[in-house]
mmCIF file of C-alpha atoms in Angstrom:
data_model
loop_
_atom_site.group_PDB
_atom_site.id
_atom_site.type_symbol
_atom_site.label_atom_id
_atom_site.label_comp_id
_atom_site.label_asym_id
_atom_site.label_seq_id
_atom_site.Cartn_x
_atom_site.Cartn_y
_atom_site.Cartn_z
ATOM 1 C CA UNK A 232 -16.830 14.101 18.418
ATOM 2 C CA UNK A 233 -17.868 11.856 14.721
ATOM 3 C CA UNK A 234 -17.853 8.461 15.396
ATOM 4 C CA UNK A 235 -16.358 8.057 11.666
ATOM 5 C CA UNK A 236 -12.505 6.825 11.842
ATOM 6 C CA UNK A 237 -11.393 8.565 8.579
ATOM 7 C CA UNK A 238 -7.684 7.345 8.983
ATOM 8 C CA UNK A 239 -8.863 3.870 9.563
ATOM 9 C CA UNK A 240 -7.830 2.829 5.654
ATOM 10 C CA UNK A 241 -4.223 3.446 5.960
ATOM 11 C CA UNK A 242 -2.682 -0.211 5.638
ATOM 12 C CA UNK A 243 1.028 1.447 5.671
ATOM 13 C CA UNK A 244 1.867 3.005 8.532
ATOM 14 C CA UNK A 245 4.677 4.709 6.952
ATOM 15 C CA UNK A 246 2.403 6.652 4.963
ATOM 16 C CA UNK A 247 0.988 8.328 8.123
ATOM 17 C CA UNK A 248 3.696 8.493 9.985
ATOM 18 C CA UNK A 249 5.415 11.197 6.536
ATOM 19 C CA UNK A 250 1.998 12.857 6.414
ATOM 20 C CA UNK A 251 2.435 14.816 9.515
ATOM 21 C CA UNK A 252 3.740 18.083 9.740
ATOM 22 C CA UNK A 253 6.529 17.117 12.008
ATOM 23 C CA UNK A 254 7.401 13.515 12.827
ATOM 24 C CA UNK A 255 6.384 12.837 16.557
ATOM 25 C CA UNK A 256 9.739 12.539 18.532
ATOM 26 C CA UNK A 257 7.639 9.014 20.160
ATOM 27 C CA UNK A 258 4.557 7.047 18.621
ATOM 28 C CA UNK A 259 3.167 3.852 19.669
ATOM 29 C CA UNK A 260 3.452 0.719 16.993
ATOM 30 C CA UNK A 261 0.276 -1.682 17.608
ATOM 31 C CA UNK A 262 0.572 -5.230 15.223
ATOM 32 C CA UNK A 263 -1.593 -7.584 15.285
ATOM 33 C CA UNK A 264 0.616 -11.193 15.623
ATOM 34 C CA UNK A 265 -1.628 -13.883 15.972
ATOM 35 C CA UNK A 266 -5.167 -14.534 14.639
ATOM 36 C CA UNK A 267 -6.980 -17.769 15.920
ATOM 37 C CA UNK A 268 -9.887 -18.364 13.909
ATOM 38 C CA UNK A 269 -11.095 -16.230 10.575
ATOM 39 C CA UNK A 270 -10.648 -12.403 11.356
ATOM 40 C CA UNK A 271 -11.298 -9.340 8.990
ATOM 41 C CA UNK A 272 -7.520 -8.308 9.001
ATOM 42 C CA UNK A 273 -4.133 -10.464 8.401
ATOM 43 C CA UNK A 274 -1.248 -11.088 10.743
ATOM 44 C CA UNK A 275 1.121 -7.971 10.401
ATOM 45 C CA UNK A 276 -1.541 -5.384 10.198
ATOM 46 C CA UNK A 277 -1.055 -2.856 12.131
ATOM 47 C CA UNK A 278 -2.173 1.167 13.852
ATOM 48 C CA UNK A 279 -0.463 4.268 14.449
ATOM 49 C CA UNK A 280 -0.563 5.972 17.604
ATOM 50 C CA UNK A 281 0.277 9.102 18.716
ATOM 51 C CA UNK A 282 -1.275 11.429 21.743
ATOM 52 C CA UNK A 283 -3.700 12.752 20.277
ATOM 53 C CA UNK A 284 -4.671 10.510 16.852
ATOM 54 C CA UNK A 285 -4.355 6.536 15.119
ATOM 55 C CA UNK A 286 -4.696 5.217 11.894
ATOM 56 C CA UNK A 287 -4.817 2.136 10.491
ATOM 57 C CA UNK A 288 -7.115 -0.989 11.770
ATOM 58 C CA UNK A 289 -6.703 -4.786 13.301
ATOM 59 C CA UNK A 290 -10.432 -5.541 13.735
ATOM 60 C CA UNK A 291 -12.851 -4.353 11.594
ATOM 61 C CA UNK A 292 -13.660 -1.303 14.826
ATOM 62 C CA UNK A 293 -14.323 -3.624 17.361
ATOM 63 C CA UNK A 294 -10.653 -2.952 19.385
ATOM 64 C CA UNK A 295 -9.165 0.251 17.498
ATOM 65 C CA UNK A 296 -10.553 2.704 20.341
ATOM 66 C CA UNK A 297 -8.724 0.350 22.826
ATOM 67 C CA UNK A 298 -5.830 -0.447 21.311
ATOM 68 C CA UNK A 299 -5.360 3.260 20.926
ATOM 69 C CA UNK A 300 -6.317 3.856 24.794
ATOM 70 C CA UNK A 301 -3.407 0.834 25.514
ATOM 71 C CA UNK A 302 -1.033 2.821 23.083
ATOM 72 C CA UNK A 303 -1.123 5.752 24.934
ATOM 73 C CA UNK A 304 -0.463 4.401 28.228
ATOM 74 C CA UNK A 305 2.156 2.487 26.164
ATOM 75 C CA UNK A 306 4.040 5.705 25.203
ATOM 76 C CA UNK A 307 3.805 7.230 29.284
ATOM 77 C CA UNK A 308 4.696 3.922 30.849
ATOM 78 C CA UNK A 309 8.221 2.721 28.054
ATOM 79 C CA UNK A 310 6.741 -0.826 27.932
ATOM 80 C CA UNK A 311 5.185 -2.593 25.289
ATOM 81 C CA UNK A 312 2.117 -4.673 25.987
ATOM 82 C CA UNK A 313 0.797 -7.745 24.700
ATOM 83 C CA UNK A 314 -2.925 -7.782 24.417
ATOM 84 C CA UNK A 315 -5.273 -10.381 23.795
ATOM 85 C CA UNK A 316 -8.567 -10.082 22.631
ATOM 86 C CA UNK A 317 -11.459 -12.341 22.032
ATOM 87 C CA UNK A 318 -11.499 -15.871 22.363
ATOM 88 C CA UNK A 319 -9.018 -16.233 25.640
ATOM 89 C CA UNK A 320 -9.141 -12.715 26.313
ATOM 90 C CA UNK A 321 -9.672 -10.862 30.222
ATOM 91 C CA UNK A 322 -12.281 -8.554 28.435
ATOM 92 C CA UNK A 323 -15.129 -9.914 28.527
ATOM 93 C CA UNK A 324 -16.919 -6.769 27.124
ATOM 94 C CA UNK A 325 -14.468 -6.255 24.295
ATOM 95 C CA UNK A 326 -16.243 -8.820 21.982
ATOM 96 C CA UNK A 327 -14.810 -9.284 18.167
ATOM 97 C CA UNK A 328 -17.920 -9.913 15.810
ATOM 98 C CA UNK A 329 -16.305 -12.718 14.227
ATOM 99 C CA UNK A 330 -15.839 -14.387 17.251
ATOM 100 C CA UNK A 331 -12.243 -15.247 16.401
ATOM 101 C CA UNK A 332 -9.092 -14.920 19.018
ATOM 102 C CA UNK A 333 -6.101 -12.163 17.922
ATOM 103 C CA UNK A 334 -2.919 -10.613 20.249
ATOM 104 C CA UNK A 335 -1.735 -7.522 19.268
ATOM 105 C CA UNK A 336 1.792 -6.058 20.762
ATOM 106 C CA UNK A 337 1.703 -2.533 21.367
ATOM 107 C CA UNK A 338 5.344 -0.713 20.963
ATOM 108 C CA UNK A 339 6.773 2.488 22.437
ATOM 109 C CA UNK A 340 8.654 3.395 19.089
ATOM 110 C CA UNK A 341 11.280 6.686 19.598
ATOM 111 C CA UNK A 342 11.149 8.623 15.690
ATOM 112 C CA UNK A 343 15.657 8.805 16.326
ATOM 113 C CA UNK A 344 16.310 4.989 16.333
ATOM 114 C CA UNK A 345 18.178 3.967 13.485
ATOM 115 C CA UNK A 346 15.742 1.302 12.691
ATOM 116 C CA UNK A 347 12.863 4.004 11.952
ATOM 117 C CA UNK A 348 15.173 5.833 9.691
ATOM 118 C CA UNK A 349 15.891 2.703 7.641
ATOM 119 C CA UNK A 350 12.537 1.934 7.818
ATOM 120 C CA UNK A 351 11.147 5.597 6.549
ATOM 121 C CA UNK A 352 14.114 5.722 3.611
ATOM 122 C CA UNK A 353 12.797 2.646 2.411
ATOM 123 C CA UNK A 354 10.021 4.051 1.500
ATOM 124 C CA UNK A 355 11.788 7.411 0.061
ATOM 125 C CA UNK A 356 13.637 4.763 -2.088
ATOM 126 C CA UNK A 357 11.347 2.913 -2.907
ATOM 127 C CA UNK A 358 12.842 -0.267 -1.618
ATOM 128 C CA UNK A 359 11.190 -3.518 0.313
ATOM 129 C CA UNK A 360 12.307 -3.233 3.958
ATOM 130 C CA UNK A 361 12.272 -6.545 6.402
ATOM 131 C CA UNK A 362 11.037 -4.737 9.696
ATOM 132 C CA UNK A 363 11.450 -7.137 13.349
ATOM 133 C CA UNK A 364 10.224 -5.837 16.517
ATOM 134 C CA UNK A 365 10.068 -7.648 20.020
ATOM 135 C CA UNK A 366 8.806 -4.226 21.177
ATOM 136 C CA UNK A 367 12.204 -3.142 23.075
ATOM 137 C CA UNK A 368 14.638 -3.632 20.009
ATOM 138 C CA UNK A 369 13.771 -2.418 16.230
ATOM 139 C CA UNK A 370 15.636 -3.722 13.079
ATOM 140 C CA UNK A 371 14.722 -2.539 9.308
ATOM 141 C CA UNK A 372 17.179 -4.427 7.279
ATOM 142 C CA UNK A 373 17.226 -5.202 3.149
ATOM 143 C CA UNK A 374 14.922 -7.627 2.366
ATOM 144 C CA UNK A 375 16.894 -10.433 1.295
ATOM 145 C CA UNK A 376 13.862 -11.626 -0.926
ATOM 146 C CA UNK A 377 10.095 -10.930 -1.060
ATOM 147 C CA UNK A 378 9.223 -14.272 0.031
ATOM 148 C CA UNK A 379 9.300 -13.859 3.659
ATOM 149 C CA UNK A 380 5.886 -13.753 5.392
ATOM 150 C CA UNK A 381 4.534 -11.803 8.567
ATOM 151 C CA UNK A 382 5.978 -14.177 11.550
ATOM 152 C CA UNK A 383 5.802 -14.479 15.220
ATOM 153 C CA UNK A 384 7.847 -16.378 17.325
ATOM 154 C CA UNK A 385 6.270 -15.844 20.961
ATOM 155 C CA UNK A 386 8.210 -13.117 21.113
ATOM 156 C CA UNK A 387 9.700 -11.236 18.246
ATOM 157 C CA UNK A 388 7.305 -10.580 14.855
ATOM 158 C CA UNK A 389 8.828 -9.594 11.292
ATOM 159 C CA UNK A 390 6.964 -8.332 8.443
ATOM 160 C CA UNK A 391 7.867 -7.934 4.658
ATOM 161 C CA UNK A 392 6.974 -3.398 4.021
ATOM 162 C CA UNK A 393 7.281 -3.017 0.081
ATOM 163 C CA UNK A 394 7.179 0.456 -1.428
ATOM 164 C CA UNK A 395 3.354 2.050 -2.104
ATOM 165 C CA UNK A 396 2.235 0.769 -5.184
ATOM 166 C CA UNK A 397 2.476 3.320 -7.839
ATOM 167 C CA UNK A 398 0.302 4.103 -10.992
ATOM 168 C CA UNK A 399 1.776 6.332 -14.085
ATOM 169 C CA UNK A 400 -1.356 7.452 -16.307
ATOM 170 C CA UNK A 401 -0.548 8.777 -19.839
ATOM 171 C CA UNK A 402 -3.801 11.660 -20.762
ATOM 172 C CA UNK A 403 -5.507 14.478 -19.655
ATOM 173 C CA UNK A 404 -9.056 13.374 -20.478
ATOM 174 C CA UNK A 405 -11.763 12.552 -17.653
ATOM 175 C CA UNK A 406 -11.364 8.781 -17.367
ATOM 176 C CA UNK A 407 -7.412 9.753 -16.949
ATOM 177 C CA UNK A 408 -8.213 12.249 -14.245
ATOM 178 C CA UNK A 409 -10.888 10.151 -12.722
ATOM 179 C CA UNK A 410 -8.916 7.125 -12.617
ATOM 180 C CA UNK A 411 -6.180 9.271 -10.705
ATOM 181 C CA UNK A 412 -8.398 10.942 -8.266
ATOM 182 C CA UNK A 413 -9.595 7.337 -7.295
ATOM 183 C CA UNK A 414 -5.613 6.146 -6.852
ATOM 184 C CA UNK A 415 -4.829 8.498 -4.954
ATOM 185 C CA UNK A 416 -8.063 7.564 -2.358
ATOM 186 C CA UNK A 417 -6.597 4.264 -2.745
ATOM 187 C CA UNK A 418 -3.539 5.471 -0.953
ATOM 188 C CA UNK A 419 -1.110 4.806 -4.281
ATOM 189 C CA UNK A 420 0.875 6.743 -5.636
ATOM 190 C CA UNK A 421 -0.061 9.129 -8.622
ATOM 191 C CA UNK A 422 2.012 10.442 -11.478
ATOM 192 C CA UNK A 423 0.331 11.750 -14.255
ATOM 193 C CA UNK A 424 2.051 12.648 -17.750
ATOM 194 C CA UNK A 425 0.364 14.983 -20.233
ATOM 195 C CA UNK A 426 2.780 16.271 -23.080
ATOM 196 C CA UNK A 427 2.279 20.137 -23.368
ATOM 197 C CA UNK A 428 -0.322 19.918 -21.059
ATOM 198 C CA UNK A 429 -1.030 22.889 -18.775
ATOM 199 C CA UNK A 430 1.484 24.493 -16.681
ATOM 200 C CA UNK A 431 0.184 23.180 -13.344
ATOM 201 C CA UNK A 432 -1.030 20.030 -12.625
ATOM 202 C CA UNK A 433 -4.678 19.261 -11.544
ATOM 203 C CA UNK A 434 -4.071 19.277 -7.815
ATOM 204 C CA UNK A 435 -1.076 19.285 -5.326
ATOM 205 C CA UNK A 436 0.330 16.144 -4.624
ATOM 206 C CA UNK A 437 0.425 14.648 -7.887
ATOM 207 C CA UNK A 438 3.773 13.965 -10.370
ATOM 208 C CA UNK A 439 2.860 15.553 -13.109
ATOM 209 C CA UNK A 440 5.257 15.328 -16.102
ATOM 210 C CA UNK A 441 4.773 17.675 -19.458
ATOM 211 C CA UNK A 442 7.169 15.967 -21.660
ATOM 212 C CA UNK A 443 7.014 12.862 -24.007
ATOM 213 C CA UNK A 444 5.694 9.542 -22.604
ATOM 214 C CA UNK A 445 9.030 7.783 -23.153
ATOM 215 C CA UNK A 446 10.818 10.908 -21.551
ATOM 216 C CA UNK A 447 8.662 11.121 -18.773
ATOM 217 C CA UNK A 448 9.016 7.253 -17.890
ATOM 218 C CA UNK A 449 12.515 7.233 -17.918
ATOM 219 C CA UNK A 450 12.376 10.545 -15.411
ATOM 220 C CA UNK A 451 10.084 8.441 -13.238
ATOM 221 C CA UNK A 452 12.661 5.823 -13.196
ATOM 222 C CA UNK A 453 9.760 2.571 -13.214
ATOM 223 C CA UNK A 454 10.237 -0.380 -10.606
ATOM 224 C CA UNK A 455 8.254 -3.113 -10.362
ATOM 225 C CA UNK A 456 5.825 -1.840 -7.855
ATOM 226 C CA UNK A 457 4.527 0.342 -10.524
ATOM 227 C CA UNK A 458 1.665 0.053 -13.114
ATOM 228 C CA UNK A 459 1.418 2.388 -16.652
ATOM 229 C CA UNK A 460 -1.733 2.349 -18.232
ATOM 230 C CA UNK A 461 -2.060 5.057 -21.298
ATOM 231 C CA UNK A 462 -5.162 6.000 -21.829
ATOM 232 C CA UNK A 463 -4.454 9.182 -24.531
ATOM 233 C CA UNK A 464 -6.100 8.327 -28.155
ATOM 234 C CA UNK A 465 -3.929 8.006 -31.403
ATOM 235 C CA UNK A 466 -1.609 10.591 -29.958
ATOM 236 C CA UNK A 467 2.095 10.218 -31.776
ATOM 237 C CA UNK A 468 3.661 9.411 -29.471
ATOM 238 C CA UNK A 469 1.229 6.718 -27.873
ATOM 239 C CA UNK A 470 3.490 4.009 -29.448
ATOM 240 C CA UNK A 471 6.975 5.061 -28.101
ATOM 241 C CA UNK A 472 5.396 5.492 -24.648
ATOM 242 C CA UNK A 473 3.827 2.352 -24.975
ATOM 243 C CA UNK A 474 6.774 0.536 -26.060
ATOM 244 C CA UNK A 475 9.198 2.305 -23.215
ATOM 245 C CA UNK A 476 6.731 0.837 -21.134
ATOM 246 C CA UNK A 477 6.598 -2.047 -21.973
ATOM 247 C CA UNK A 478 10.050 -2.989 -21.816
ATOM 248 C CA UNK A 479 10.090 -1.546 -18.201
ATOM 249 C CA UNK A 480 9.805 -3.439 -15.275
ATOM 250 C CA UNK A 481 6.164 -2.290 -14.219
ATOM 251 C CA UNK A 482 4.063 -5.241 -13.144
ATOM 252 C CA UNK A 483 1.273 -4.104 -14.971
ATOM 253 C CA UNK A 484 1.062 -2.379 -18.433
ATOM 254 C CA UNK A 485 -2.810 -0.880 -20.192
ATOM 255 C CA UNK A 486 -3.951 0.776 -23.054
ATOM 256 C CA UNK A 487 -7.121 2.199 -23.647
ATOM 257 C CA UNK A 488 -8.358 1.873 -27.334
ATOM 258 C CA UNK A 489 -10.916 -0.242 -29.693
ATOM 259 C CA UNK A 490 -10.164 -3.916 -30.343
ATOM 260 C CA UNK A 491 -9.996 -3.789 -33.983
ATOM 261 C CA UNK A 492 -6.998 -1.851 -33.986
ATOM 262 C CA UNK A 493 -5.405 -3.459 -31.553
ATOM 263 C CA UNK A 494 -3.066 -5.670 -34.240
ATOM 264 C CA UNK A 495 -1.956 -2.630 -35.862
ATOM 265 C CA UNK A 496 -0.674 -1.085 -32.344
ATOM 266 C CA UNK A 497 0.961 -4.317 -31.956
ATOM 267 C CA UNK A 498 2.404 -4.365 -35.688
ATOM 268 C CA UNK A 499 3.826 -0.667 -34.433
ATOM 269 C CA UNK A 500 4.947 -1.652 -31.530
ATOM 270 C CA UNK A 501 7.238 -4.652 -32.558
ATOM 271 C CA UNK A 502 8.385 -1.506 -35.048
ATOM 272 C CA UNK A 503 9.872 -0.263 -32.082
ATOM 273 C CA UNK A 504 11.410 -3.223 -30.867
ATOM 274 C CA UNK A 505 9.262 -4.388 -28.549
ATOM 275 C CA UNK A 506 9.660 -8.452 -28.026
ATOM 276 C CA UNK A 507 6.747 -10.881 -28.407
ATOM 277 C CA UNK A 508 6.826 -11.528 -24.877
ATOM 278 C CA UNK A 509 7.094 -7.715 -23.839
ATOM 279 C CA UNK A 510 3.459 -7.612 -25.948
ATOM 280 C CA UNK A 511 2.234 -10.772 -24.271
ATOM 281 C CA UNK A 512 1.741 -8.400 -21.019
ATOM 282 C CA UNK A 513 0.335 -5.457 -22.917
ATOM 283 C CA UNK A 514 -3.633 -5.379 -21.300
ATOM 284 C CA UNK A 515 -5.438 -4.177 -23.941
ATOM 285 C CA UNK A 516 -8.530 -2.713 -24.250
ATOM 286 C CA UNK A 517 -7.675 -1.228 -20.715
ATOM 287 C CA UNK A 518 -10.021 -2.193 -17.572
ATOM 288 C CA UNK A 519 -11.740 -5.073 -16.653
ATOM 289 C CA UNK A 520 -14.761 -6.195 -18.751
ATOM 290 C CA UNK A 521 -18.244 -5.526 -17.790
ATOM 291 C CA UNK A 522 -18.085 -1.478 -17.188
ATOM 292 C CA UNK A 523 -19.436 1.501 -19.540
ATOM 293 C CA UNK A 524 -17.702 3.423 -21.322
ATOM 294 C CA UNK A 525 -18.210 6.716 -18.826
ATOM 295 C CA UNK A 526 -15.348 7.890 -17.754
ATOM 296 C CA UNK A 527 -16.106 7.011 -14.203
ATOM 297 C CA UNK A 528 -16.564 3.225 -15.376
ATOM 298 C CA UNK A 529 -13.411 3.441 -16.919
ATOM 299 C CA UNK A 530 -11.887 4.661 -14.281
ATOM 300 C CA UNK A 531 -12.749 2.300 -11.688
ATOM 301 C CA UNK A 532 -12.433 -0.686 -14.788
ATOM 302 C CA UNK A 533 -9.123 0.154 -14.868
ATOM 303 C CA UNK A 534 -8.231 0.707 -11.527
ATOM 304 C CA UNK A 535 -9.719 -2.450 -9.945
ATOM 305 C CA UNK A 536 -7.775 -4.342 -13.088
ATOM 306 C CA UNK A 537 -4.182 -2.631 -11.727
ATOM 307 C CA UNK A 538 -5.100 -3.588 -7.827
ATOM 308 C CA UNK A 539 -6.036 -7.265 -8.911
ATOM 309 C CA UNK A 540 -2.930 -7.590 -11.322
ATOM 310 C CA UNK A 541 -1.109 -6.467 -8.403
ATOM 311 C CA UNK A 542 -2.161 -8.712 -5.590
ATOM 312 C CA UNK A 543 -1.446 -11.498 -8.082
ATOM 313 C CA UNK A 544 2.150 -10.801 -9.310
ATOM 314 C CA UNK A 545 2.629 -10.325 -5.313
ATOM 315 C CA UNK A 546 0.809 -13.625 -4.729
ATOM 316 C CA UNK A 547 3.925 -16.018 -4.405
ATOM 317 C CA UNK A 548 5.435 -13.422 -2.442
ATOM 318 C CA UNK A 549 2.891 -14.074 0.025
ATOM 319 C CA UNK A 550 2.161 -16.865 2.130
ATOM 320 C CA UNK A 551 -2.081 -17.607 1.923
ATOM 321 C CA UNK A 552 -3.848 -18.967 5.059
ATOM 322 C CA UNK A 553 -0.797 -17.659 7.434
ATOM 323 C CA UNK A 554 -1.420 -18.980 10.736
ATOM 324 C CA UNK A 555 1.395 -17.403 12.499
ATOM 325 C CA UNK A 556 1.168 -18.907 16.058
ATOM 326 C CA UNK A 557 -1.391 -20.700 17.501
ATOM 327 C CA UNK A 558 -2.428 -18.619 20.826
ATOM 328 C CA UNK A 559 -0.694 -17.112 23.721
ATOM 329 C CA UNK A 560 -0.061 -18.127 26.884
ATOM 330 C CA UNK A 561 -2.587 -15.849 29.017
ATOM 331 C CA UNK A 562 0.644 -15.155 31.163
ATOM 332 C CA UNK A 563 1.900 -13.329 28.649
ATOM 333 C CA UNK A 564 -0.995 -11.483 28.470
ATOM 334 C CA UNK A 565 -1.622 -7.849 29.610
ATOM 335 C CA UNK A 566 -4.430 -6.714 31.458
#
């Protein structure tokens, strides 16, 4: 059997939970609640269990193998578990390399409760989801606001799911397919839109759109969990697209292209009524500084650019340095 934890990247549970070819009538939920000390994941991260597989990770591999052993017994026994691990923890030979203390509750989870359907058309919709557990009783209710951070009370945790972020490239040339290819490792989202491109797209699993930029972005229907970089050259239609964009709510807005002409695209693009502070978010040259211009490079440039401008127009949204509960009682404890 390979030591290497492929699914160990999934951060979304959700995301595993739709990928399999049936949705398992029972899985196990395991969340990590409390972190005492510095620890390589978050409160609110959480795995995926099933009989036979897991994804996601709470430790950096130092607990996944037992957590997953604990969510199995989980699923036989109906009761959820509270586990500490670490500093206070019964297992002495279950030692976290950054010496820290975490808890993790691990959930029997049934795939029919209404609360798993909420929380699974969320996603579908493309809508943020406030998700509580105590591990008997499930609730996935409309996030009232985007505010609310991962929270444990002793007993009950809640934690803020938004939709997958989601990144619309305008092209067909290399850095366009590259940069898509390396999205879609990232676990985002892909649609790509080439006007009168071929008839099929480049792989399964990509949204691939053959029509006008501005068409296509209006079929795509853009939220604000979604980023539109064009990175075609001087096509016609460049502008429109751009400016469609622009006046969308994506968080996050690029266009590939040389720096001289950059104040004639904007002179075009106030043409087509785009506002002076609709340009003010226009990024542009595309990517962050410091690559080459391979289309690899640009690629990744661009990429890392979308993930940072991400993480910070979700930055108030979340609380930095959450310290959700201090440590609990070893009573509570499982062993």
């Amino acid at each position: 059997m390979s030591r290497w934890h492929l699914a160990a990247p999934v951060d979304d549970i959700r995301e595993a939970l739709l990928a399999c070819a049936t949705l398992p009538e029972r899985f196990a939920i395991a969340t990590l609640v409390t972190v005492d000390g510095s620890a390589p994941r978050d409160v609110g991260a959480q795995m995926l269990i099933t009989a036979d597989s897991h994804w996601g990770f709470l430790s950096g591999g130092c607990i996944e193998d037992d957590v997953a052993r604990h969510g199995r017994e989980v699923l036989a026994e109906g009761v959820p578990r509270l586990l500490r691990y670490g500093e206070g923890s019964p297992w002495i030979d279950i030692r976290l390399a950054c010496g820290s203390g975490i808890t993790v509750l691990v959930e029997p989870v049934a795939s029919d409760e209404a609360a798993v359907t909420a929380w699974l058309d969320a996603w579908r919709a493309r809508r943020p989801v406030l998700w509580s557990s105590d591990g008997v009783t499930r609730t996935a209710d409309t996030a009232p606001d985007e505010s609310v951070a991962a929270s444990w009370d002793g007993t009950r945790y809640t934690r803020l799911f938004r939709p997958p972020l989601r990144l619309v490239l305008i092209g067909e040339d290399g850095a366009t397919l590259s940069a898509a290819a390396l999205a879609r490792d990232m676990g985002w989202q892909v649609a790509l839109v080439t006007p009168g491109g071929p008839e099929a797209a480049p792989w399964e699993g990509l949204a691939y759109h053959r029509s006008a930029p501005a068409s296509a972005l209006a079929e795509i229907s853009i939220d604000r969990y979604t980023a539109i970089a064009v990175l075609s050259h001087d096509r016609e239609d460049d502008e429109a697209g751009l400016a469609a964009a622009l006046q969308s709510e994506a968080f996050y807005v690029g266009a590939i292209g040389a720096r001289v002409r950059l104040d004639q695209r904007m002179a075009r693009l106030r043409g087509h009524g785009v506002s002076e502070a609709a340009l003010a978010r226009l990024h542009a040259p595309i990517g962050l500084s410091g690559f080459s211009k391979s289309p690899r490079d640009v690629a990744l440039s661009l990429v890392a650019e979308v993930a940072q401008a991400f993480h910070a127009a979700t930055a108030a949204a979340r609380s930095s340095g959450v310290s959700i509960s201090s440590s609990t009682p070893l009573s509570a404890v499982s062993t």
